[in-house]
PDB file of C-alpha atoms in Angstrom:
ATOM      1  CA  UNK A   1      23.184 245.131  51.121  1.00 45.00           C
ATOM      2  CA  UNK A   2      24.199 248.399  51.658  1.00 46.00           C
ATOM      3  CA  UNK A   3      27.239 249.975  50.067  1.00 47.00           C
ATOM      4  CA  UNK A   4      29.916 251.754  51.937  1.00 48.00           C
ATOM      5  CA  UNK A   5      30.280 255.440  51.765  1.00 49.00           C
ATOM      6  CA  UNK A   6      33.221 256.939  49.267  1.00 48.00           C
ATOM      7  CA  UNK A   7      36.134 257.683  51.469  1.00 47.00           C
ATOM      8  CA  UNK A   8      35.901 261.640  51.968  1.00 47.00           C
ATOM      9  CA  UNK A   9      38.747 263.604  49.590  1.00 45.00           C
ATOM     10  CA  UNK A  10      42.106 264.905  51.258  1.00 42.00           C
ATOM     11  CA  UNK A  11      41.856 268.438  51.307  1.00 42.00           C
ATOM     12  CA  UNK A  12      45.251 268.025  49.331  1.00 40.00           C
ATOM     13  CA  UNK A  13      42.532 265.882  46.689  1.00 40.00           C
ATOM     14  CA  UNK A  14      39.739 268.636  46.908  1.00 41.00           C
ATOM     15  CA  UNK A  15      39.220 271.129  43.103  1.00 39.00           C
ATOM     16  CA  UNK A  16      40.743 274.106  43.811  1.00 38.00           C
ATOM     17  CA  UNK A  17      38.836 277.044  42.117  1.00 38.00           C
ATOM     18  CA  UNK A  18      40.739 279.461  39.931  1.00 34.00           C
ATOM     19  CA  UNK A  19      41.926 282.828  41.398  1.00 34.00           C
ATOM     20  CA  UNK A  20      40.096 285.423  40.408  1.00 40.00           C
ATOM     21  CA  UNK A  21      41.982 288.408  38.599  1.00 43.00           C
ATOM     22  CA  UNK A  22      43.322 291.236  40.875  1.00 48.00           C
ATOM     23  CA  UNK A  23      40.784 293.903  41.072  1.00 57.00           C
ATOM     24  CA  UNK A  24      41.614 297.045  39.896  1.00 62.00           C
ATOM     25  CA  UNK A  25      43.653 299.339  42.391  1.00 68.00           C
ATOM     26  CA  UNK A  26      44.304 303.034  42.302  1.00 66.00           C
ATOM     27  CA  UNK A  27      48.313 302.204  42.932  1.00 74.00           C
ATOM     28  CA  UNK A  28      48.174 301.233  39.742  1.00 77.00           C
ATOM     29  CA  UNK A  29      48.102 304.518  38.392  1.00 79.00           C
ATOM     30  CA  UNK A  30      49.976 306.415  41.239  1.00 86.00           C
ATOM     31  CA  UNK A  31      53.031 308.013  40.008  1.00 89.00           C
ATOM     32  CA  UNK A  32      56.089 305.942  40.795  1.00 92.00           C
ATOM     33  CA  UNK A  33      58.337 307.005  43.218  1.00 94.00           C
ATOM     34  CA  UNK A  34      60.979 306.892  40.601  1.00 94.00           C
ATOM     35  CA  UNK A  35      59.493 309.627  38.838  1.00 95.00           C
ATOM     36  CA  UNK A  36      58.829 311.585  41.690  1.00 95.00           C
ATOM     37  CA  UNK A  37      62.507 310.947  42.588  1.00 96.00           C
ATOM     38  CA  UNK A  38      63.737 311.697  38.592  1.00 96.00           C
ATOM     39  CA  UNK A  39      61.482 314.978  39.177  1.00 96.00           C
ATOM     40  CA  UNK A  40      63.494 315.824  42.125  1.00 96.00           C
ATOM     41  CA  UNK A  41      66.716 315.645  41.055  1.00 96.00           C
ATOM     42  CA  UNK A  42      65.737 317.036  37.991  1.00 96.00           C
ATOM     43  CA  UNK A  43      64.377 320.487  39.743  1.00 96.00           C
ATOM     44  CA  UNK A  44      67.316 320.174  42.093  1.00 95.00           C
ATOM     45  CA  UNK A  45      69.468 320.423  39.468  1.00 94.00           C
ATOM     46  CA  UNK A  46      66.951 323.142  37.537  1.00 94.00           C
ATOM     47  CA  UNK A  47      67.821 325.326  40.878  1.00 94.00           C
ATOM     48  CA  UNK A  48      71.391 324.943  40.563  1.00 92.00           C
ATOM     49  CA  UNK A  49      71.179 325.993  37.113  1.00 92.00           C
ATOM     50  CA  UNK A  50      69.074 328.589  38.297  1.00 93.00           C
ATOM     51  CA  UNK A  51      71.509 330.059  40.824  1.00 90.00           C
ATOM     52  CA  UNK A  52      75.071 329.543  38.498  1.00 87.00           C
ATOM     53  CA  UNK A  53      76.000 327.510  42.136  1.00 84.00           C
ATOM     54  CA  UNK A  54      79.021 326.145  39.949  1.00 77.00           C
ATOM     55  CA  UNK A  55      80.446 329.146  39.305  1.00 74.00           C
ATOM     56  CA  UNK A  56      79.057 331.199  42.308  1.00 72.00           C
ATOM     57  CA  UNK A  57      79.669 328.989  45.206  1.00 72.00           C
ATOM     58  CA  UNK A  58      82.201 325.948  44.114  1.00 69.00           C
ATOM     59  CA  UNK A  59      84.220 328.258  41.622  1.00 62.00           C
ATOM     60  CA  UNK A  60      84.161 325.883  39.265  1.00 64.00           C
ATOM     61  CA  UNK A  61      84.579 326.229  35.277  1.00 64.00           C
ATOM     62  CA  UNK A  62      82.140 323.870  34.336  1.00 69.00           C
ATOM     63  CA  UNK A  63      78.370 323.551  33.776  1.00 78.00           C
ATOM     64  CA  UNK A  64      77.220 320.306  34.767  1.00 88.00           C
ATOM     65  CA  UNK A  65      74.249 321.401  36.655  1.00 90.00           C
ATOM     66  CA  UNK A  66      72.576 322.441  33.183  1.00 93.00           C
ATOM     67  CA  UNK A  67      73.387 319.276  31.633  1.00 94.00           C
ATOM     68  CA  UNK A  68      71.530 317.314  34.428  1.00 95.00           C
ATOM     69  CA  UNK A  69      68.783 319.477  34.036  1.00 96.00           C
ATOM     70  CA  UNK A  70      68.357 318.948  30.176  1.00 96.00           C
ATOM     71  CA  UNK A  71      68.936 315.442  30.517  1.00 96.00           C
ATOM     72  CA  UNK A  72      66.236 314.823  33.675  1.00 96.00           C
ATOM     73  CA  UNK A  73      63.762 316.696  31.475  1.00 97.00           C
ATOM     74  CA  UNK A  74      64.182 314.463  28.950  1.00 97.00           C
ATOM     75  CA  UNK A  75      63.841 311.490  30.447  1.00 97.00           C
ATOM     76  CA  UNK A  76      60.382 313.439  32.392  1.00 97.00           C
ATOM     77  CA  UNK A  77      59.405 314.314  29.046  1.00 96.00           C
ATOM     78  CA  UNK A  78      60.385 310.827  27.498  1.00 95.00           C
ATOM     79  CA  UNK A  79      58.306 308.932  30.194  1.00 95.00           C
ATOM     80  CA  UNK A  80      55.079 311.623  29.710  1.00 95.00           C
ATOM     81  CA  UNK A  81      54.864 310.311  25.807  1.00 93.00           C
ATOM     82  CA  UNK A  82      54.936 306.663  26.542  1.00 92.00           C
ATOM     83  CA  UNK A  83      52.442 307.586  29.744  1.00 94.00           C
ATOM     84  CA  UNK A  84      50.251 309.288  27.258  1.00 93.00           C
ATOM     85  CA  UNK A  85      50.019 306.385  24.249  1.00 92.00           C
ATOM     86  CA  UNK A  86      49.653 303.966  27.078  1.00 91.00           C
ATOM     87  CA  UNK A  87      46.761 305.626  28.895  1.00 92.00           C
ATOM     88  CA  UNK A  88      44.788 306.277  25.646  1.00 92.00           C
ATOM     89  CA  UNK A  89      45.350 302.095  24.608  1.00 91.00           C
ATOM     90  CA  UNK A  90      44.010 301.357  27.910  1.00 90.00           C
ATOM     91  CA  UNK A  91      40.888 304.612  27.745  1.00 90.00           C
ATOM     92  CA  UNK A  92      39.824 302.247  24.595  1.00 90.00           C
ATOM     93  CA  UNK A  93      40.015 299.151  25.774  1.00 87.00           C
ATOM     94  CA  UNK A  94      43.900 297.233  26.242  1.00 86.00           C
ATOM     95  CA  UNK A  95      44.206 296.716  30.208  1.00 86.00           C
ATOM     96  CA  UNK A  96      47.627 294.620  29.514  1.00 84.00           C
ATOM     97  CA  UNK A  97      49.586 298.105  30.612  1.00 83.00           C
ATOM     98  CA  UNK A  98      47.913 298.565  33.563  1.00 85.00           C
ATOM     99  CA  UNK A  99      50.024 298.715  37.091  1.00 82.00           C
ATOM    100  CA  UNK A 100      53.355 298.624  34.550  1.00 86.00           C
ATOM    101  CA  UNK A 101      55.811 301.365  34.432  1.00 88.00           C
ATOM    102  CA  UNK A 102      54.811 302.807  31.452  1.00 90.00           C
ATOM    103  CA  UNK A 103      51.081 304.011  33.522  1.00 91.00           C
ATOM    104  CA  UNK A 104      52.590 304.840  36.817  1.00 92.00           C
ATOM    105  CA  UNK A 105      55.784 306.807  35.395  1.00 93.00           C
ATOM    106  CA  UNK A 106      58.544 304.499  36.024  1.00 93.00           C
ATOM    107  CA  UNK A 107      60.612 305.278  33.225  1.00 92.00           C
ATOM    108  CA  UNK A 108      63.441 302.410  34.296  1.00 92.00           C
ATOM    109  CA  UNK A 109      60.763 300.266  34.623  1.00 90.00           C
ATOM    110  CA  UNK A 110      59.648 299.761  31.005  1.00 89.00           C
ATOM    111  CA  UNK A 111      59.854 296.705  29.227  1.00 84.00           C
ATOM    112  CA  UNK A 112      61.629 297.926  26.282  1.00 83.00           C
ATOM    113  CA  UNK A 113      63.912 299.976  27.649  1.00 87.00           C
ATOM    114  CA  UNK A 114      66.425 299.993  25.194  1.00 85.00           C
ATOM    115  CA  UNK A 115      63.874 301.409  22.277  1.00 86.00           C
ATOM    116  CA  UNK A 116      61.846 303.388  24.566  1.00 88.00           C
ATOM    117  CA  UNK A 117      64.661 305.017  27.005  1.00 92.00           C
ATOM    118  CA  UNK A 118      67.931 304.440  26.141  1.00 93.00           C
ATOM    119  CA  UNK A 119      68.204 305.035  22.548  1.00 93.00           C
ATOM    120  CA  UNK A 120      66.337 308.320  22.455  1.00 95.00           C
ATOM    121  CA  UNK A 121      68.965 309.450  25.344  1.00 95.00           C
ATOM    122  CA  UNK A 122      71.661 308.488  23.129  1.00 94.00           C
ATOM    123  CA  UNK A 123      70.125 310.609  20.442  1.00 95.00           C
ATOM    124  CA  UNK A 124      70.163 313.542  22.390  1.00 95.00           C
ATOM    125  CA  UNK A 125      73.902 312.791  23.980  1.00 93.00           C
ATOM    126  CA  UNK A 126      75.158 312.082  20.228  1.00 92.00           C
ATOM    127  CA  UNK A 127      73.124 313.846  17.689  1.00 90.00           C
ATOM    128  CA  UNK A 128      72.085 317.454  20.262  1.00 91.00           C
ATOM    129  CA  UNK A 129      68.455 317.153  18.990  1.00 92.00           C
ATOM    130  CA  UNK A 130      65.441 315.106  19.871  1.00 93.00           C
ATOM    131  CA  UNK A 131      63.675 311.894  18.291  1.00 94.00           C
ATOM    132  CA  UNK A 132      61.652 309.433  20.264  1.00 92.00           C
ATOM    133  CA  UNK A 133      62.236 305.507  19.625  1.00 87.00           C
ATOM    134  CA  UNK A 134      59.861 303.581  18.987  1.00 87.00           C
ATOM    135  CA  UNK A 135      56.552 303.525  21.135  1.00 81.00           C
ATOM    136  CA  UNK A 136      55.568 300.778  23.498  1.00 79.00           C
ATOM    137  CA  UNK A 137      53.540 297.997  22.070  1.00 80.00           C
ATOM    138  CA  UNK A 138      49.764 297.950  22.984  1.00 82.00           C
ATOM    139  CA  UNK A 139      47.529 295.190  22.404  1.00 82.00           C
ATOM    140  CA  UNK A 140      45.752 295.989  19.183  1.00 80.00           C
ATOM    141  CA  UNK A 141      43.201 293.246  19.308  1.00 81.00           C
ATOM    142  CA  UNK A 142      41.616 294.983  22.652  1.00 85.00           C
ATOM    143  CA  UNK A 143      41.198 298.151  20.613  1.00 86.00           C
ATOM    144  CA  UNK A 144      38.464 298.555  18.374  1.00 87.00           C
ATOM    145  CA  UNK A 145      38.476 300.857  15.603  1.00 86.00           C
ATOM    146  CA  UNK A 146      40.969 301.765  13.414  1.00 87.00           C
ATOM    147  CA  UNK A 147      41.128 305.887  14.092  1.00 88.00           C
ATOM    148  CA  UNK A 148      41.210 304.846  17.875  1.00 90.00           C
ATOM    149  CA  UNK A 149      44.022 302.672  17.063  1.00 89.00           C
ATOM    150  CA  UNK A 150      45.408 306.029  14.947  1.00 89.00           C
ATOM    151  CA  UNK A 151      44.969 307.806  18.003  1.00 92.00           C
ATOM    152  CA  UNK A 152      46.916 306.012  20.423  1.00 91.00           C
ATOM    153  CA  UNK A 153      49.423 305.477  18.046  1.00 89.00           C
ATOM    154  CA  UNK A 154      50.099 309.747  17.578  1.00 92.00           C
ATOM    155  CA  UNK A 155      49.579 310.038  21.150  1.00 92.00           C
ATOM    156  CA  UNK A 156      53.727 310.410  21.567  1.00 90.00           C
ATOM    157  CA  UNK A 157      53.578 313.007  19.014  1.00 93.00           C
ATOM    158  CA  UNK A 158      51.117 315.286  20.617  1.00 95.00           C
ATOM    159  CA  UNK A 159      52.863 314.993  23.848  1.00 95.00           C
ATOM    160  CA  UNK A 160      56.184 316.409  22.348  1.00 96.00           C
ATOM    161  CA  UNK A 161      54.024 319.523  20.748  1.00 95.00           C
ATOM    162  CA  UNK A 162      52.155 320.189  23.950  1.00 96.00           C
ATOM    163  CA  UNK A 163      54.934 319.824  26.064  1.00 96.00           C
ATOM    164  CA  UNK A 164      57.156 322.272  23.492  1.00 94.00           C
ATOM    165  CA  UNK A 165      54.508 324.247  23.332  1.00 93.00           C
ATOM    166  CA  UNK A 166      54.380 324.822  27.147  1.00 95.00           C
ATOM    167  CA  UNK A 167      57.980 325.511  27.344  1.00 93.00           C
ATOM    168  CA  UNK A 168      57.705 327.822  24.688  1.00 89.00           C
ATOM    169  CA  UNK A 169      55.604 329.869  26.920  1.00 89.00           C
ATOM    170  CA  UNK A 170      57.353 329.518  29.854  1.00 90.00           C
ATOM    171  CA  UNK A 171      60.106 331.044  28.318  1.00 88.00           C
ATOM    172  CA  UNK A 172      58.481 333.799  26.954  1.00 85.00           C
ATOM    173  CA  UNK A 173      57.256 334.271  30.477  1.00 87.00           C
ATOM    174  CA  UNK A 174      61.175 334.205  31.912  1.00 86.00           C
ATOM    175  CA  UNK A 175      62.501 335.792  29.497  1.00 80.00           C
ATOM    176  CA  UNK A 176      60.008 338.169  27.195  1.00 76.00           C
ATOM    177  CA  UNK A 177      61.022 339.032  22.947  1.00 71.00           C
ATOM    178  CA  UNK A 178      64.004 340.963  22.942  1.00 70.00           C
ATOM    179  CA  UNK A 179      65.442 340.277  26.363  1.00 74.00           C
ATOM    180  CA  UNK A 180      68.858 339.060  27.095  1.00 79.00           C
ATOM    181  CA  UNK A 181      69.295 336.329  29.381  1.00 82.00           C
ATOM    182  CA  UNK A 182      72.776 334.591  31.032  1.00 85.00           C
ATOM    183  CA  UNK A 183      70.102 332.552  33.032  1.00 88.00           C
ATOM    184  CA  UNK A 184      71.061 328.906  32.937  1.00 91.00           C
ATOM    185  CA  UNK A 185      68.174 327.308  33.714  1.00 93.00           C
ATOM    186  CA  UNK A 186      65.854 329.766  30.699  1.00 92.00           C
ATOM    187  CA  UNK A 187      68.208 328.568  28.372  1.00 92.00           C
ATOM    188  CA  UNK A 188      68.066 324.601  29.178  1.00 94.00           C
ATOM    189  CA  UNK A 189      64.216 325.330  29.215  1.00 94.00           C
ATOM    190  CA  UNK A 190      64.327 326.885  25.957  1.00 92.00           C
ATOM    191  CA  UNK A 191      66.650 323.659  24.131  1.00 94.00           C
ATOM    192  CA  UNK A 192      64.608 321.318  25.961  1.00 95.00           C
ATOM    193  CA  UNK A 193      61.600 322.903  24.072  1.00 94.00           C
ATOM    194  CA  UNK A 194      63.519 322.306  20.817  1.00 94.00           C
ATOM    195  CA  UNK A 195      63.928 318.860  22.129  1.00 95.00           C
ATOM    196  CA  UNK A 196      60.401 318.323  22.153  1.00 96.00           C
ATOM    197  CA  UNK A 197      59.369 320.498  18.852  1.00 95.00           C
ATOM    198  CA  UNK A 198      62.393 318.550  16.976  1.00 95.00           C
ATOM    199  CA  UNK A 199      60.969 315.166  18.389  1.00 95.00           C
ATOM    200  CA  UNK A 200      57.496 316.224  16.936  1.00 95.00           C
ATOM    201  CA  UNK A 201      58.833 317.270  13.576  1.00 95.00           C
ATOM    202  CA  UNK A 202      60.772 314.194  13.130  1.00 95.00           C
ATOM    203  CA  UNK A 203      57.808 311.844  13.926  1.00 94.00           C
ATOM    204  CA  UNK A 204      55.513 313.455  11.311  1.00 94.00           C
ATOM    205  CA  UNK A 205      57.884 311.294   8.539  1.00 93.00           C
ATOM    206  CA  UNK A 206      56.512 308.481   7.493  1.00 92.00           C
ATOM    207  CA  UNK A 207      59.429 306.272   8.414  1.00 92.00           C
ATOM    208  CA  UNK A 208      58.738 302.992  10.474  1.00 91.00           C
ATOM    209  CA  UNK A 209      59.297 303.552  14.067  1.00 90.00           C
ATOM    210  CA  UNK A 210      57.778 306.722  13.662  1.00 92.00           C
ATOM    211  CA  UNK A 211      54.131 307.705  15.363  1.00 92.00           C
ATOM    212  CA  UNK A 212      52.524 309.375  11.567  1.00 93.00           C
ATOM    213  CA  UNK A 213      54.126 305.962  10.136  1.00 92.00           C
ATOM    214  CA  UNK A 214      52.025 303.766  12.856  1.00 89.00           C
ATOM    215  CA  UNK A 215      49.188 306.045  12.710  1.00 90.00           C
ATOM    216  CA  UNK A 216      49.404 305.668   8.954  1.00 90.00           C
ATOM    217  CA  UNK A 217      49.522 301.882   9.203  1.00 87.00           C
ATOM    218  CA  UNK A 218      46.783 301.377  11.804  1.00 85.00           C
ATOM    219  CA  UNK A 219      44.096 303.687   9.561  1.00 84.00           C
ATOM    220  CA  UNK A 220      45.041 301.228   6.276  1.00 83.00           C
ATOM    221  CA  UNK A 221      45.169 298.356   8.143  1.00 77.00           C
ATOM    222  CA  UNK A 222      48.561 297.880   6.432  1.00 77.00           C
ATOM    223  CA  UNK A 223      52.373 298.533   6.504  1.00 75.00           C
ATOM    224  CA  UNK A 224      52.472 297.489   9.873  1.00 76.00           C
ATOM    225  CA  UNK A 225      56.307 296.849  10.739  1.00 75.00           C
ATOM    226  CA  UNK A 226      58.152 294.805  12.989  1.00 80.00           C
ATOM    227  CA  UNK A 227      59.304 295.716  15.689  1.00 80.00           C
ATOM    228  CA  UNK A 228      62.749 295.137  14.556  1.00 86.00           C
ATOM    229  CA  UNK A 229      62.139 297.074  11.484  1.00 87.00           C
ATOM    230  CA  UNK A 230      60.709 299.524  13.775  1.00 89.00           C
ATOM    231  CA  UNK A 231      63.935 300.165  15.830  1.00 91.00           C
ATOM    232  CA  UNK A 232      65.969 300.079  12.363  1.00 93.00           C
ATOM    233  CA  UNK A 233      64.137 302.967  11.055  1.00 93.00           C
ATOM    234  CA  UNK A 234      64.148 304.643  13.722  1.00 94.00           C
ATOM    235  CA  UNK A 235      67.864 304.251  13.841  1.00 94.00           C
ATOM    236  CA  UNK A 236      67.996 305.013  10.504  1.00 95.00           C
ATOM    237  CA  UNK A 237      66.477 308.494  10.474  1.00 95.00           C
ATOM    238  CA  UNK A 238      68.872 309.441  13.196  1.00 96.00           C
ATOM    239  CA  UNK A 239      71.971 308.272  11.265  1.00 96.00           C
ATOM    240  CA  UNK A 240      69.719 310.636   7.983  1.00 96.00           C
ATOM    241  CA  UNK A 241      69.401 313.765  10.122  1.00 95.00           C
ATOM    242  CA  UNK A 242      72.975 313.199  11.843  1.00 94.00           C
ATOM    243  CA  UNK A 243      74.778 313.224   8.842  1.00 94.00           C
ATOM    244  CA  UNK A 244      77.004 316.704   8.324  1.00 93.00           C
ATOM    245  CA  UNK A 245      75.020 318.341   5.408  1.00 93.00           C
ATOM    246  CA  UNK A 246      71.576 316.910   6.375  1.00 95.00           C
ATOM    247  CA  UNK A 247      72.146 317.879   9.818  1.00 93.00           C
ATOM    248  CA  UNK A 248      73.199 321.476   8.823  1.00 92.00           C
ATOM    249  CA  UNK A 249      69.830 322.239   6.893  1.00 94.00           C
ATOM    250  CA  UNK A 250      68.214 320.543   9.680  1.00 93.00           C
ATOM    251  CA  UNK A 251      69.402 322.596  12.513  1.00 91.00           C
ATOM    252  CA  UNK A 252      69.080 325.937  10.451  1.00 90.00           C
ATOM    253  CA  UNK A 253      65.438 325.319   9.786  1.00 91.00           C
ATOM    254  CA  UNK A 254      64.716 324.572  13.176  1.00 91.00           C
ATOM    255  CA  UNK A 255      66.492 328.013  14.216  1.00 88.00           C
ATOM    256  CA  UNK A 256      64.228 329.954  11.850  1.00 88.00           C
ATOM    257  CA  UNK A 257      61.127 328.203  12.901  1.00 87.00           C
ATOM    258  CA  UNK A 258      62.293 329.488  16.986  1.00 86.00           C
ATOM    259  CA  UNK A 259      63.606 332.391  15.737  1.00 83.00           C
ATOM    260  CA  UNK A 260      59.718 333.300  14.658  1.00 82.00           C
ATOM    261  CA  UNK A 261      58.747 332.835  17.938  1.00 75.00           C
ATOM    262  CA  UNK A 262      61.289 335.420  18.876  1.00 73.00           C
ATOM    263  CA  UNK A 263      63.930 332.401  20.499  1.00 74.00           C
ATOM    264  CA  UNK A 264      67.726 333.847  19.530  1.00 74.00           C
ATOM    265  CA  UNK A 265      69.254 331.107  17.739  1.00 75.00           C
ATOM    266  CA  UNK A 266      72.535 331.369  20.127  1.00 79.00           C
ATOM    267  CA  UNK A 267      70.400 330.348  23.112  1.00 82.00           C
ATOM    268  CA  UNK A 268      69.943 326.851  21.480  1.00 85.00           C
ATOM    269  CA  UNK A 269      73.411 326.945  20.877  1.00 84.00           C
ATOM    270  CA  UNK A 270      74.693 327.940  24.019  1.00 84.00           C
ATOM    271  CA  UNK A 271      72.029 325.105  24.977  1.00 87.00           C
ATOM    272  CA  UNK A 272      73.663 322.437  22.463  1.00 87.00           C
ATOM    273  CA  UNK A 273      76.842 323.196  24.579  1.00 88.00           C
ATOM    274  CA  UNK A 274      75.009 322.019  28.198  1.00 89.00           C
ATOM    275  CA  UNK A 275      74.328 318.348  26.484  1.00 89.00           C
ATOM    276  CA  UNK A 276      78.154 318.077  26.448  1.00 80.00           C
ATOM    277  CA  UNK A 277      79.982 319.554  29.637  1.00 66.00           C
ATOM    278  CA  UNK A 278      82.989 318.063  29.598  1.00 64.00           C
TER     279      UNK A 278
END
């Protein structure tokens, strides 16, 4: 006797198979149209700067075109370091970033936005000089190799000394040695060079939170914080450099070292001024 046939499965009833992972798209490292926005605004206000509109055409006493300026930049220039680390983690080998904020240059778009955006912005706003937080996490286990792990880890800090080191020249080019300049716009260019070159200076302490402290702890394979700790000493070394006496031997140091590249110290005063308008 034969045996009936098994009753056919529902389609509801039929294995499903797993979705495949989303191929990699180009989109996903397209600049954000928040950045190109930010950058718009930010060379908007640049040009404002640029032509003293303030004074010139609204007769007003105050300079808030400058601090826009210095502020956008930062946030450009904050948004380049974490773009930096997080393209060399995923050059060796951690795709986790990829398609985030952090590789298409959405700066409001990060996932720790509070240690990556908002508390070096409150640096600058309170303390008139620069310091990174912390840098994004990257997936260490998809990186092989300890000095590429160093790498990625320092890849903040050599963003701040290139990008000083371009505005450095482009104020040289504006405004050659022993010029004198009114130009708002030369001198926000020249403090937000001392933004980056102080951010740089800073992170070579080995203090966690800081990139030489992670690169430190990724080539020993030790000393690796949390990221609480992280934040804290990164809060810490602000609250160091901020305080009166350390803050005076700070600032005159970093005048010498701009005053060898013939940079007036008043300029980065004058600049110091633009980060609080009102």
């Amino acid at each position: 006797m034969s045996t009936p046939d098994p009753a056919p499965q529902s389609a509801a009833e039929e294995p499903t198979a797993a979705a495949p992972d989303p191929a990699p798209s180009r989109t996903d490292f397209l600049p954000s149209p928040v950045f190109l926005l930010l950058v718009g605004v930010t060379a908007l206000a640049g040009w404002l700067s640029w032509t003293r509109a303030e004074e010139t055409v609204l007769g007003w006493g105050s300079a808030f075109a400058p601090f826009l300026f210095i502020l956008g930049g930062w946030v450009v220039c904050l948004t380049l370091q974490q773009y930096v680390r997080s393209l060399l983690a995923h050059r060796f080998g951690d795709r986790a970033l990829r398609g985030s904020g952090y590789l298409r240059l959405n700066p409001f778009a990060f996932r720790e936005l509070g240690a990556t955006l908002v508390l070096p912005v409150a640096f600058l706003l309170v303390g008139t000089f620069g310091l990174n937080g912390p840098a994004v996490q990257v997936d260490r286990s998809a990186i092989r190799g300890r000095s590429r792990r160093a790498l990625v880890a320092l890849g903040g800090l050599l963003t701040n000394a290139v990008l000083a080191a371009a505005l450095a020249v482009a104020v040289m080019l504006l405004a050659p040695e022993g010029s004198i300049t009114n130009n708002w716009t030369i001198v926000a260019l020249m403090f937000l060079c001392f933004l980056n070159a102080s951010a740089a200076l800073l992170n070579l302490l080995p203090v966690p939170g800081t990139d030489v402290y992670d690169a430190l702890a990724e080539a020993l394979d030790r000393w690796r914080p949390s990221r609480n700790a992280a934040i804290f000493g990164t809060v810490a070394l602000f609250a160091v450099v901020w305080c009166p006496p350390v803050h005076a031997v700070f600032m005159d140091g970093m005048f010498a070292l701009f005053d060898l590249i013939g940079v007036n110290a008043l300029y980065l005063s004058w600049g110091q001024t633009f980060v609080r308008p009102w």
